[in-house]
CSV table of C-alpha atoms in Angstrom, one decimal:
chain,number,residue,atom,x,y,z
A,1,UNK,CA,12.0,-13.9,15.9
A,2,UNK,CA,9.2,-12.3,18.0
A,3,UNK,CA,9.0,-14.8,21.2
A,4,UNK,CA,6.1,-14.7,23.9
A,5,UNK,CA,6.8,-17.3,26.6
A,6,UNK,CA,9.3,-18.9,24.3
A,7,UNK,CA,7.4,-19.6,21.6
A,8,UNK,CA,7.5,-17.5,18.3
A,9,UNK,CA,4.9,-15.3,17.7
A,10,UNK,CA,5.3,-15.3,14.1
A,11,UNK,CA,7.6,-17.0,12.3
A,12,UNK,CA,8.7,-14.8,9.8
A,13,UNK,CA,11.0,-17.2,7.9
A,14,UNK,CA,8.2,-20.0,7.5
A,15,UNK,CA,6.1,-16.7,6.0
A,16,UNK,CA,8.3,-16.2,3.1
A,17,UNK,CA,8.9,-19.8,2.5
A,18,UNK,CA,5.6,-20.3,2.8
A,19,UNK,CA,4.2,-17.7,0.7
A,20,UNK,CA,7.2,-18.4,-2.3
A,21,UNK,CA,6.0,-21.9,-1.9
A,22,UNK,CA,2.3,-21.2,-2.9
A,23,UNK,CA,2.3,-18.2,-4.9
A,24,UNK,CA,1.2,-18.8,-8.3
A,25,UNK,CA,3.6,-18.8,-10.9
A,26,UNK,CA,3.3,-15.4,-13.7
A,27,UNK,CA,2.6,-15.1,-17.2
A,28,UNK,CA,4.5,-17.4,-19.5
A,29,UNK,CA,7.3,-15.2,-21.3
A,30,UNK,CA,10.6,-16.0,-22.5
A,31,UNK,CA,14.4,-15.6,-21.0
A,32,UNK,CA,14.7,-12.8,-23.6
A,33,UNK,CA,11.4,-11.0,-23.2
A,34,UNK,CA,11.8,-11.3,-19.3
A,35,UNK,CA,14.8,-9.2,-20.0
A,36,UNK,CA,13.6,-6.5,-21.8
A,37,UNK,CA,10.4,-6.2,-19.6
A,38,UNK,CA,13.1,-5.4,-16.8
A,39,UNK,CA,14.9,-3.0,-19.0
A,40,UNK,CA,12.2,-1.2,-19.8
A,41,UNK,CA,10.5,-0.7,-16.4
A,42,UNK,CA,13.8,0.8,-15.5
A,43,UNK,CA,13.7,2.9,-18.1
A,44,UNK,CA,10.5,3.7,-17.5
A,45,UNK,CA,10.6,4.8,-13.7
A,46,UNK,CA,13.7,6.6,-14.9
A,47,UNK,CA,11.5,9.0,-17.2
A,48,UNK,CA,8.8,9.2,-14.7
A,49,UNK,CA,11.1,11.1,-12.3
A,50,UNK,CA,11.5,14.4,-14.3
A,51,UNK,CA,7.9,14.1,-15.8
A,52,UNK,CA,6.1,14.0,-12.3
A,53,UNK,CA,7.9,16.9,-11.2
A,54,UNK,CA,7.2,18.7,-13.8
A,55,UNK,CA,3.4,18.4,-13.5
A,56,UNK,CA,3.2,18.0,-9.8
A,57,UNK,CA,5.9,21.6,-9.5
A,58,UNK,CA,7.3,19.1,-6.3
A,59,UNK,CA,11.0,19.4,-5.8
A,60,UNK,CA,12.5,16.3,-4.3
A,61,UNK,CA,15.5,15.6,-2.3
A,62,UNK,CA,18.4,13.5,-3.1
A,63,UNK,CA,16.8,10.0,-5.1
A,64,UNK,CA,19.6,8.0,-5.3
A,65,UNK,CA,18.3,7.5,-1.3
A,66,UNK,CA,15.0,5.8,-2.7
A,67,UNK,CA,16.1,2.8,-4.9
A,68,UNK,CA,14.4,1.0,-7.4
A,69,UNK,CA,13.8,-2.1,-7.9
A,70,UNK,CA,12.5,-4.4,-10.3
A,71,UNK,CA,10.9,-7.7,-8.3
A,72,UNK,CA,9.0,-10.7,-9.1
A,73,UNK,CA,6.2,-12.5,-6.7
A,74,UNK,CA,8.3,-13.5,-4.2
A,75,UNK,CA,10.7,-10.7,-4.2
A,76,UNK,CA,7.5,-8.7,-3.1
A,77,UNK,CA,7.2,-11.0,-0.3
A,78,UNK,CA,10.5,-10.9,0.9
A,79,UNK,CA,10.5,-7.2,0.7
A,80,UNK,CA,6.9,-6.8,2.1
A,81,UNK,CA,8.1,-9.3,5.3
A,82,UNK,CA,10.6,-7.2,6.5
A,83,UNK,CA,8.9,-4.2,6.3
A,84,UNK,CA,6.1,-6.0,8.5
A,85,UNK,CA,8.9,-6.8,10.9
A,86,UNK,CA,10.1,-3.0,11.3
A,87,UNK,CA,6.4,-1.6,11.4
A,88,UNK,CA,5.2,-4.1,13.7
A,89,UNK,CA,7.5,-4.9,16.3
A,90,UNK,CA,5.7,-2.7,18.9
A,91,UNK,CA,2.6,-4.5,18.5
A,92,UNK,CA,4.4,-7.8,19.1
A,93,UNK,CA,6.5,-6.5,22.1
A,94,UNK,CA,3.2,-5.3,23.5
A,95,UNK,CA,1.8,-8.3,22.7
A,96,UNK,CA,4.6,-10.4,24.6
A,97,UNK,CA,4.8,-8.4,27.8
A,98,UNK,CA,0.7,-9.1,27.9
A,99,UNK,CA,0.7,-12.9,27.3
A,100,UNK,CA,1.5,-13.7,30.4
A,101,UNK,CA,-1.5,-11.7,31.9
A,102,UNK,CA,-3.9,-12.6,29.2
A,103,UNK,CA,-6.5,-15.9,29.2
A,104,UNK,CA,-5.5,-17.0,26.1
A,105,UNK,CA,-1.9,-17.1,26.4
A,106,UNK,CA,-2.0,-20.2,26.9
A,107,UNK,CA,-3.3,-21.5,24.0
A,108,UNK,CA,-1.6,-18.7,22.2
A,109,UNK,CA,1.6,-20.6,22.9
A,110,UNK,CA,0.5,-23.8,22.0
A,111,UNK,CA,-0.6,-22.5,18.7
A,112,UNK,CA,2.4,-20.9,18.1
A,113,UNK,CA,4.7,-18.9,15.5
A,114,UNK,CA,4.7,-21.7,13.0
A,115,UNK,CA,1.2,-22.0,12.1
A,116,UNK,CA,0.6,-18.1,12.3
A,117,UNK,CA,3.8,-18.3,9.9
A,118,UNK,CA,2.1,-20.5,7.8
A,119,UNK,CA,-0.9,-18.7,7.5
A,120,UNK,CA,0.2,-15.7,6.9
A,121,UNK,CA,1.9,-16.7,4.0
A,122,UNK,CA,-1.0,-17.7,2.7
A,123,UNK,CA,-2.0,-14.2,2.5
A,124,UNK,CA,1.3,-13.0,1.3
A,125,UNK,CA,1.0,-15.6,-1.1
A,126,UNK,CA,-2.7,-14.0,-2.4
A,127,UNK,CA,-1.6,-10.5,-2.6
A,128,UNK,CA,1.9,-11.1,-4.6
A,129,UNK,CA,0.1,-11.9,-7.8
A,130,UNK,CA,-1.9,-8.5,-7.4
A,131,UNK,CA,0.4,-5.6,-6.4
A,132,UNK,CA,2.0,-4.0,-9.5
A,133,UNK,CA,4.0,-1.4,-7.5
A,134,UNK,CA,4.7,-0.1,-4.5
A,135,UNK,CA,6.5,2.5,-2.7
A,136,UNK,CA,8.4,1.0,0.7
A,137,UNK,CA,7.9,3.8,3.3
A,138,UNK,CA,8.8,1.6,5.5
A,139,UNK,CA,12.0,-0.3,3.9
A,140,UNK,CA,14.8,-2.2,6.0
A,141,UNK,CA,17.7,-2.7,3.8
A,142,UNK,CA,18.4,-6.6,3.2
A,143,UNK,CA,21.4,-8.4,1.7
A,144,UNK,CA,18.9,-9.1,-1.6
A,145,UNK,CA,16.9,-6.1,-1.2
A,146,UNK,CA,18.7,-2.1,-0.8
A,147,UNK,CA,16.8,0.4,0.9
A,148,UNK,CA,17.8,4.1,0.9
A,149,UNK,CA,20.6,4.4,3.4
A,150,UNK,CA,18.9,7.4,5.5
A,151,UNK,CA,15.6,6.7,5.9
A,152,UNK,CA,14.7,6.7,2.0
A,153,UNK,CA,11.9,3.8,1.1
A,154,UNK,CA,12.2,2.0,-2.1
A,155,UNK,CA,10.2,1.6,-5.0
A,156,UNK,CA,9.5,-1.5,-6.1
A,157,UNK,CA,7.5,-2.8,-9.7
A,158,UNK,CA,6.2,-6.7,-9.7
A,159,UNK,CA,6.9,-7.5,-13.3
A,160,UNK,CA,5.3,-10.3,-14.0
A,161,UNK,CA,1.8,-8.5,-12.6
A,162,UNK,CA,2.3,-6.0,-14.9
A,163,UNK,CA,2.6,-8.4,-17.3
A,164,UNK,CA,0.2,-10.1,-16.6
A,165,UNK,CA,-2.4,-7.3,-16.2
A,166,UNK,CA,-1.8,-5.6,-19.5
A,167,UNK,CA,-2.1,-8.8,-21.3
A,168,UNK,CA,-5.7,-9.0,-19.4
A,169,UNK,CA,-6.9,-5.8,-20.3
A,170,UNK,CA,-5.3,-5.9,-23.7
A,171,UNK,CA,-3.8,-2.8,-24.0
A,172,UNK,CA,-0.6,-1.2,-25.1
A,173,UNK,CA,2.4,-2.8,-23.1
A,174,UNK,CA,4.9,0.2,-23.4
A,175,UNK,CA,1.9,2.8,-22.4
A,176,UNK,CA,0.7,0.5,-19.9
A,177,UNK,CA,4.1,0.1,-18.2
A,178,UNK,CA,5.1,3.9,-18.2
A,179,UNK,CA,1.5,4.6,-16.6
A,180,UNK,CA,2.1,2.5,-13.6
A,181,UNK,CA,5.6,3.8,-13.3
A,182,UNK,CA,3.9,6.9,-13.5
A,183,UNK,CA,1.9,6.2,-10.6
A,184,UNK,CA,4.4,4.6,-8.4
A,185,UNK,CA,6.8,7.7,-9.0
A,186,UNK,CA,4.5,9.9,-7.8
A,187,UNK,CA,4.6,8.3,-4.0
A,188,UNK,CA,8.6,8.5,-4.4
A,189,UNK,CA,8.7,12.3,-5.0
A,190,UNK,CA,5.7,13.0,-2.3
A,191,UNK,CA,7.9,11.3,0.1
A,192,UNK,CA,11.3,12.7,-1.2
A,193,UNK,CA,9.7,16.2,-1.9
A,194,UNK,CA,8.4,16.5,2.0
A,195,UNK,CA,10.9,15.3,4.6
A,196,UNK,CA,8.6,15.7,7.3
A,197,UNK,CA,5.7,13.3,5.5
A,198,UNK,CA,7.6,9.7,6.7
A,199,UNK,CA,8.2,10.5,10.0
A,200,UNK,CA,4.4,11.7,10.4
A,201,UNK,CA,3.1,8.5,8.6
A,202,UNK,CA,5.0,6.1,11.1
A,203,UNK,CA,4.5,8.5,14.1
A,204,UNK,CA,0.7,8.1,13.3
A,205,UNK,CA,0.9,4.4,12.7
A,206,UNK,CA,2.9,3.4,16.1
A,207,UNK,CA,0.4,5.9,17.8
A,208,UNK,CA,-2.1,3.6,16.5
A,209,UNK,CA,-0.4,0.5,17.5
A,210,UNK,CA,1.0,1.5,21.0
A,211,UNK,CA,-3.3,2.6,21.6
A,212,UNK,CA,-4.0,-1.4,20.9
A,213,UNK,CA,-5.9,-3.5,23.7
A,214,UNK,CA,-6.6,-6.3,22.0
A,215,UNK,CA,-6.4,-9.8,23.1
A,216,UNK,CA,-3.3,-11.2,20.7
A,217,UNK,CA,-5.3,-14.2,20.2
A,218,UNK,CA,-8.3,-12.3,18.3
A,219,UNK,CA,-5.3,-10.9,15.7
A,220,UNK,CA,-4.1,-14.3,15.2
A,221,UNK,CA,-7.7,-15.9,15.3
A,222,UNK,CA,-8.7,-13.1,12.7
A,223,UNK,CA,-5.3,-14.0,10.4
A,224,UNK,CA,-6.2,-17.7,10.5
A,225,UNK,CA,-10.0,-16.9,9.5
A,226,UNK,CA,-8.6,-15.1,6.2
A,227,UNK,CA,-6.5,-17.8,5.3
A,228,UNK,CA,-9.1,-20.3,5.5
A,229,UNK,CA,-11.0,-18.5,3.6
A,230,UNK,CA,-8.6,-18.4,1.2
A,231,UNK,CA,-8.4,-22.3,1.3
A,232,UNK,CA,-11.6,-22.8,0.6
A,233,UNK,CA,-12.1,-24.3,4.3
A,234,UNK,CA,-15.1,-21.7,5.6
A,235,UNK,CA,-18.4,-22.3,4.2
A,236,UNK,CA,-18.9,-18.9,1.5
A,237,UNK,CA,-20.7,-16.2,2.8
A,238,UNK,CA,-20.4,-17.1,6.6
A,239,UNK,CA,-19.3,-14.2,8.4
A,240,UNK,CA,-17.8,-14.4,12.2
A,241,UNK,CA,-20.1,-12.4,14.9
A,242,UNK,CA,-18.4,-8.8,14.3
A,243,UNK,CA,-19.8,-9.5,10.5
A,244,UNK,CA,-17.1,-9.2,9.1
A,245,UNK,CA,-14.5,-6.8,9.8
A,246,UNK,CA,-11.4,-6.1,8.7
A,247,UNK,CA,-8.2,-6.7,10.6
A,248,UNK,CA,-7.4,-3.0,11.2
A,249,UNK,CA,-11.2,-2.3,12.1
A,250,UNK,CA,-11.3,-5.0,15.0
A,251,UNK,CA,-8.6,-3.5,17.1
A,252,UNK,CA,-10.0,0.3,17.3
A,253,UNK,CA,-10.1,1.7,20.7
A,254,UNK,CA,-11.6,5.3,20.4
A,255,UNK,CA,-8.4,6.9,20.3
A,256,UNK,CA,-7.4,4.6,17.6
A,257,UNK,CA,-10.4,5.3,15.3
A,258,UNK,CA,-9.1,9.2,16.0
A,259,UNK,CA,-6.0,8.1,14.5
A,260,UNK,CA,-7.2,5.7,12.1
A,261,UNK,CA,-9.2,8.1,10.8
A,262,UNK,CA,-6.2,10.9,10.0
A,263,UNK,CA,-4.8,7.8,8.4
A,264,UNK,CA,-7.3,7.2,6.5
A,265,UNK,CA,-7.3,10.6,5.2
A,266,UNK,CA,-3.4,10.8,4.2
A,267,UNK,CA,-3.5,7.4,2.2
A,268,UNK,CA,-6.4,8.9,0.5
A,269,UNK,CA,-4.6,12.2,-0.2
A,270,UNK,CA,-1.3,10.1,-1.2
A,271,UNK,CA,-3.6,7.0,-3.3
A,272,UNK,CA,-5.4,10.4,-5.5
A,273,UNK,CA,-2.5,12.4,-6.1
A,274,UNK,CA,-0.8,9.4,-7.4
A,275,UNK,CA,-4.0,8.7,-9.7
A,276,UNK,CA,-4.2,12.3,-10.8
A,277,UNK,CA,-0.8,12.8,-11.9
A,278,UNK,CA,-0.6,9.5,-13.7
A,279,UNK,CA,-3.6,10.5,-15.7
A,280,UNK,CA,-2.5,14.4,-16.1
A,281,UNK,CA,1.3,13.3,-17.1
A,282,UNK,CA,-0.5,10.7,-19.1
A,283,UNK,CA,-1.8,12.4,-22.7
A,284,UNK,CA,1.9,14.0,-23.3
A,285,UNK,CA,3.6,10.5,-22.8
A,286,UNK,CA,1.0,7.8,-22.8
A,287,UNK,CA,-1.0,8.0,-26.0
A,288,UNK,CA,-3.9,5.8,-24.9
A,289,UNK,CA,-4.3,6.2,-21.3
A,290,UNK,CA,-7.6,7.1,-21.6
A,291,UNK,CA,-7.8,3.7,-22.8
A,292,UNK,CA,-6.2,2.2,-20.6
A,293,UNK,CA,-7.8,4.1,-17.4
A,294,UNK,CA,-11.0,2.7,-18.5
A,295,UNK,CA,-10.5,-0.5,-18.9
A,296,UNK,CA,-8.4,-0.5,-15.6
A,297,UNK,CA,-11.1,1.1,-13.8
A,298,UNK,CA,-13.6,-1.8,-15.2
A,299,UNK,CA,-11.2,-4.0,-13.7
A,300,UNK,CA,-11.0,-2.6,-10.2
A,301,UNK,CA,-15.1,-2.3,-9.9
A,302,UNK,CA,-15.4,-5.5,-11.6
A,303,UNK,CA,-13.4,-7.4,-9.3
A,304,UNK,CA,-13.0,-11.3,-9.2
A,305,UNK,CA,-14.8,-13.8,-7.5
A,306,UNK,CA,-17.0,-13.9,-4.2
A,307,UNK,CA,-13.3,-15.8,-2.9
A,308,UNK,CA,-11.2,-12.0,-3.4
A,309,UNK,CA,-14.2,-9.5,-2.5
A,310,UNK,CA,-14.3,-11.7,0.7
A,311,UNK,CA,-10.5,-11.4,1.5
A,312,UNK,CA,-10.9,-7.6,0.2
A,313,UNK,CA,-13.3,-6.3,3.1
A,314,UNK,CA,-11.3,-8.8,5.4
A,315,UNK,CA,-8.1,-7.3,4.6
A,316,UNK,CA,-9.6,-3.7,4.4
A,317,UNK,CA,-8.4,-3.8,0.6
A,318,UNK,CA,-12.1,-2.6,-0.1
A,319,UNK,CA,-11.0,0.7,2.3
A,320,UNK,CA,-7.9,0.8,-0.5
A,321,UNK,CA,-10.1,1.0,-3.4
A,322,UNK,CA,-12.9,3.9,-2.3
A,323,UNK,CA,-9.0,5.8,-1.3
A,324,UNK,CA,-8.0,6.2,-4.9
A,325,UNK,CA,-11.6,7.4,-5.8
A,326,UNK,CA,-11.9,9.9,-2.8
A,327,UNK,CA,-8.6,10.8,-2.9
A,328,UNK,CA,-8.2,11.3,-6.4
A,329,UNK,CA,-12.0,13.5,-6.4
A,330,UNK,CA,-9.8,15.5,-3.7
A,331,UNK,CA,-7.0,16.4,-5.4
A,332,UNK,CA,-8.6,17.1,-8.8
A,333,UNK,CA,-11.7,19.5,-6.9
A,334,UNK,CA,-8.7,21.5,-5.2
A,335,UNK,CA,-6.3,21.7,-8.4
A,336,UNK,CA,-9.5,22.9,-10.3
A,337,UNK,CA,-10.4,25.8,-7.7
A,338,UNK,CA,-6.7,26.7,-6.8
A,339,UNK,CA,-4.1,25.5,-9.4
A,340,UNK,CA,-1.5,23.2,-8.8
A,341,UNK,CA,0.8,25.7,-6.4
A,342,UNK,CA,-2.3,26.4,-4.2
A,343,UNK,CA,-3.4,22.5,-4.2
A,344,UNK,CA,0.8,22.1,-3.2
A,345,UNK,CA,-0.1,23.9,0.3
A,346,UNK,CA,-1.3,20.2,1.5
A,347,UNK,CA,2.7,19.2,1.5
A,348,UNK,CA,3.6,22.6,4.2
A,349,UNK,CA,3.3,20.4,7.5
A,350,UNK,CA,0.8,17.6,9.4
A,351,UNK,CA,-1.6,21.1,9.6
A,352,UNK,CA,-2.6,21.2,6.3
A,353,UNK,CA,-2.8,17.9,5.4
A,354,UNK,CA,-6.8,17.4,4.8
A,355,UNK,CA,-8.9,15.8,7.4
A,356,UNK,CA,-11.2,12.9,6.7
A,357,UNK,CA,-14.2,15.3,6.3
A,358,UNK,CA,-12.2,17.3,4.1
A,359,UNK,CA,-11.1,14.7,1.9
A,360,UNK,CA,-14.9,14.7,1.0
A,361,UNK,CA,-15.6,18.5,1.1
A,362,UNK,CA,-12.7,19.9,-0.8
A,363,UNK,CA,-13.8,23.1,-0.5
A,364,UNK,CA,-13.6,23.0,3.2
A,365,UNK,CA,-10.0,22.3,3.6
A,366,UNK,CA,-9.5,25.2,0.8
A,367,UNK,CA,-11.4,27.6,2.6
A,368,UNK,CA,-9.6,26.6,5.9
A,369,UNK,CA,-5.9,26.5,4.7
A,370,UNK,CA,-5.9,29.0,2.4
A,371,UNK,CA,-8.0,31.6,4.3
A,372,UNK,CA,-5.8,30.9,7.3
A,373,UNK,CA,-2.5,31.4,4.7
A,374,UNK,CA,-4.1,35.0,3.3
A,375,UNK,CA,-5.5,36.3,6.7
C-alpha cells in the first residue's frame, strides 16, 4: 500500500473487495451457454487479428506478448486496480512527500486509505457493468491475470456486458460479438504495430502527473463526491463550486492542460481508428453491422439516467464519448483524401501524430505531414 504519515492512502485491497462486493450481478445464462460465449470471444478476437491488418495495412510485432483474456465484472476490477497502482504511483508518492507540508494532511490521515478504498470501489463497482473491452496499455502481470512479459498490454472482453448489451439492443449475438472484438483488436495491433506509441502514452501521462499541485485532499474530496453520487446521498442536480468538473479537469496546471490536451488528441486518434476499422472490416464479416452501429450509436447518445450522465461529466466519460466521434470523423476525412498508406503516416513517430486542432481540421495535419514528407 501507498502510506502518507502511516496511514494508507488508498487501500487498494478494500477497492476490489469492495467493488466485487457491489457490482451487479450479469445477464442470467446457463453453465453451458457461459461456456460457449467464452469460446467464441476467443475465437472471435482470434479472427480479428488477421482481418484488422488486413484493412488497417499495420504490421504488428510479436502478439503472443499481448494476451487475451476473457473476464467477468470483477475480473475487470482486479485487472483495472493494478493497472491504477502502476500508472499512479507517482501521483501518490508526490502526494506523500507533500502531506506533511500541506493543511489538510491532517485530516487527510484521519480519513484515511480505507474509506478512499471504499469509495473507490464504488466507482469500480459502476464502471464493471459498462466496459465491454479494453486494451491494458498499462498491464502488470498478476498471479490471476498475465500481462505480456516485455512491456505488451492485454486485451481484455467483459462477457457478461457483452451479453448483456446485445440482448439490449437485440441484435445478432455472433455479429455483435465479432464487432467488439473487432474494435478491441484494433488498439492491440496500433500498439503492437508502433513500438514507440506505449512508451509516448505513459511518458505523456507521468508528464502530466509529475506537473500536479493539487492539494491531495481535493482528489480524495472529488472521489468521495462521485461516489455519493452514486449512492444516491447528494441532492440531484447540485453541483460543487467548480460546477462540476471532472477529476482530470480539476488538477490542470497550464502545463498540464498542454499535455492534457496532446492527450486528448491521441485517445481520440486511437478511440476513431478503432471505430473506423470496426465498421470498414465490418460488411465482409459482420453481415448487419450497419444494424448494429445504429442501434449502438442510439445507445451511446441516449444514455441512462440523470444518475450516469452525472457520473459521466464527473468522471470525464462524456470527454470519452465526443473522442470516438472526433476521432473516428479524423480518421475517415484523412483515409478519404489520402488512402489508407498516407492516413498510416500518423503511426511514423510522436511528430505526426495529430494535434488537438488537427483532430478537428483533418486537412491541416494532411497538409502539414504530408507536405513536410514530399518537400
Amino acid at each position: 500500500m501507498t502510506r502518507i504519515g502511516g496511514a494508507e492512502m488508498v487501500d487498494w485491497n478494500l477497492a476490489v473487495a469492495t467493488a466485487t462486493r457491489l457490482v451487479r450481478p450479469g445477464p442470467e445464462v446457463s453453465r453451458d451457454d457461459a461456456r460457449a460465449v467464452v469460446a467464441e470471444l476467443r475465437r472471435h478476437a482470434k479472427a480479428s487479428e488477421q482481418h484488422v491488418r488486413e484493412y488497417t495495412q499495420m504490421g504488428s510485432e510479436d502478439l503472443r506478448d499481448t494476451p487475451i483474456l476473457v473476464v467477468d465484472r470483477p475480473g475487470w476490477v482486479r485487472a483495472n486496480v493494478a493497472g491504477f497502482r502502476e500508472i499512479l504511483k507517482p501521483l501518490l508518492d508526490k502526494m506523500q512527500e507533500r502531506r506533511g507540508n500541506t493543511p489538510g494532511g491532517a485530516v487527510l490521515g484521519a480519513v484515511g486509505g480505507k474509506v478512499t478504498g471504499v469509495e473507490l470501489g464504488m466507482l469500480l463497482s459502476f464502471l464493471a457493468s459498462r466496459v465491454l473491452g479494453q486494451y491494458e496499455t498499462f498491464a502488470p502481470a498478476t498471479r490471476e491475470l498475465p500481462a505480456g512479459e516485455n512491456g505488451g498490454g492485454r486485451l481484455l472482453l467483459v462477457a457478461p456486458n457483452i451479453v448483456h448489451v446485445e440482448r439490449e439492443l437485440d441484435v445478432q449475438p455472433h455479429d455483435f460479438r465479432l464487432w467488439v472484438c473487432l474494435h478491441e483488436e484494433t488498439h492491440r495491433t496500433q500498439f503492437t504495430a508502433v513500438p514507440w506509441l506505449r512508451d509516448h502514452l505513459e511518458g505523456e501521462i507521468q508528464s502530466f502527473l509529475e506537473e500536479t499541485e493539487v492539494d491531495p485532499m481535493t482528489v480524495l474530496e472529488r472521489i468521495r463526491e462521485a461516489a455519493q453520487t452514486l449512492a444516491g446521498s447528494r441532492p440531484e442536480g447540485e453541483e460543487g463550486d467548480d460546477g462540476g468538473r471532472s477529476i482530470v479537469e480539476i488538477v490542470q496546471t497550464p502545463a498540464q492542460r498542454e499535455i492534457l490536451g496532446r492527450l486528448t488528441a491521441v485517445m481520440s486518434l486511437l478511440e476513431g481508428h478503432a471505430d473506423f476499422v470496426m465498421d470498414g472490416v465490418g460488411p465482409a464479416v459482420v453481415p448487419s453491422v450497419a444494424e448494429i452501429r445504429e442501434k449502438f450509436q442510439q445507445r451511446r447518445q441516449r444514455g441512462a439516467s440523470r444518475l450516469d450522465l452525472a457520473l459521466r461529466k464527473l468522471l470525464g466519460l462524456d470527454a470519452k464519448l465526443r473522442q470516438y466521434r472526433d476521432g473516428e470523423r479524423f480518421v475517415r476525412a484523412v483515409v478519404d483524401q489520402v488512402g489508407m498508406e498516407g492516413f498510416n503516416r500518423v503511426w511514423t513517430s510522436p511528430n505526426t501524430l495529430p494535434t488537438k486542432s488537427e483532430i478537428s481540421k483533418p486537412a491541416d495535419w494532411v497538409a502539414r505531414v504530408h507536405r513536410k514528407a514530399e518537400s
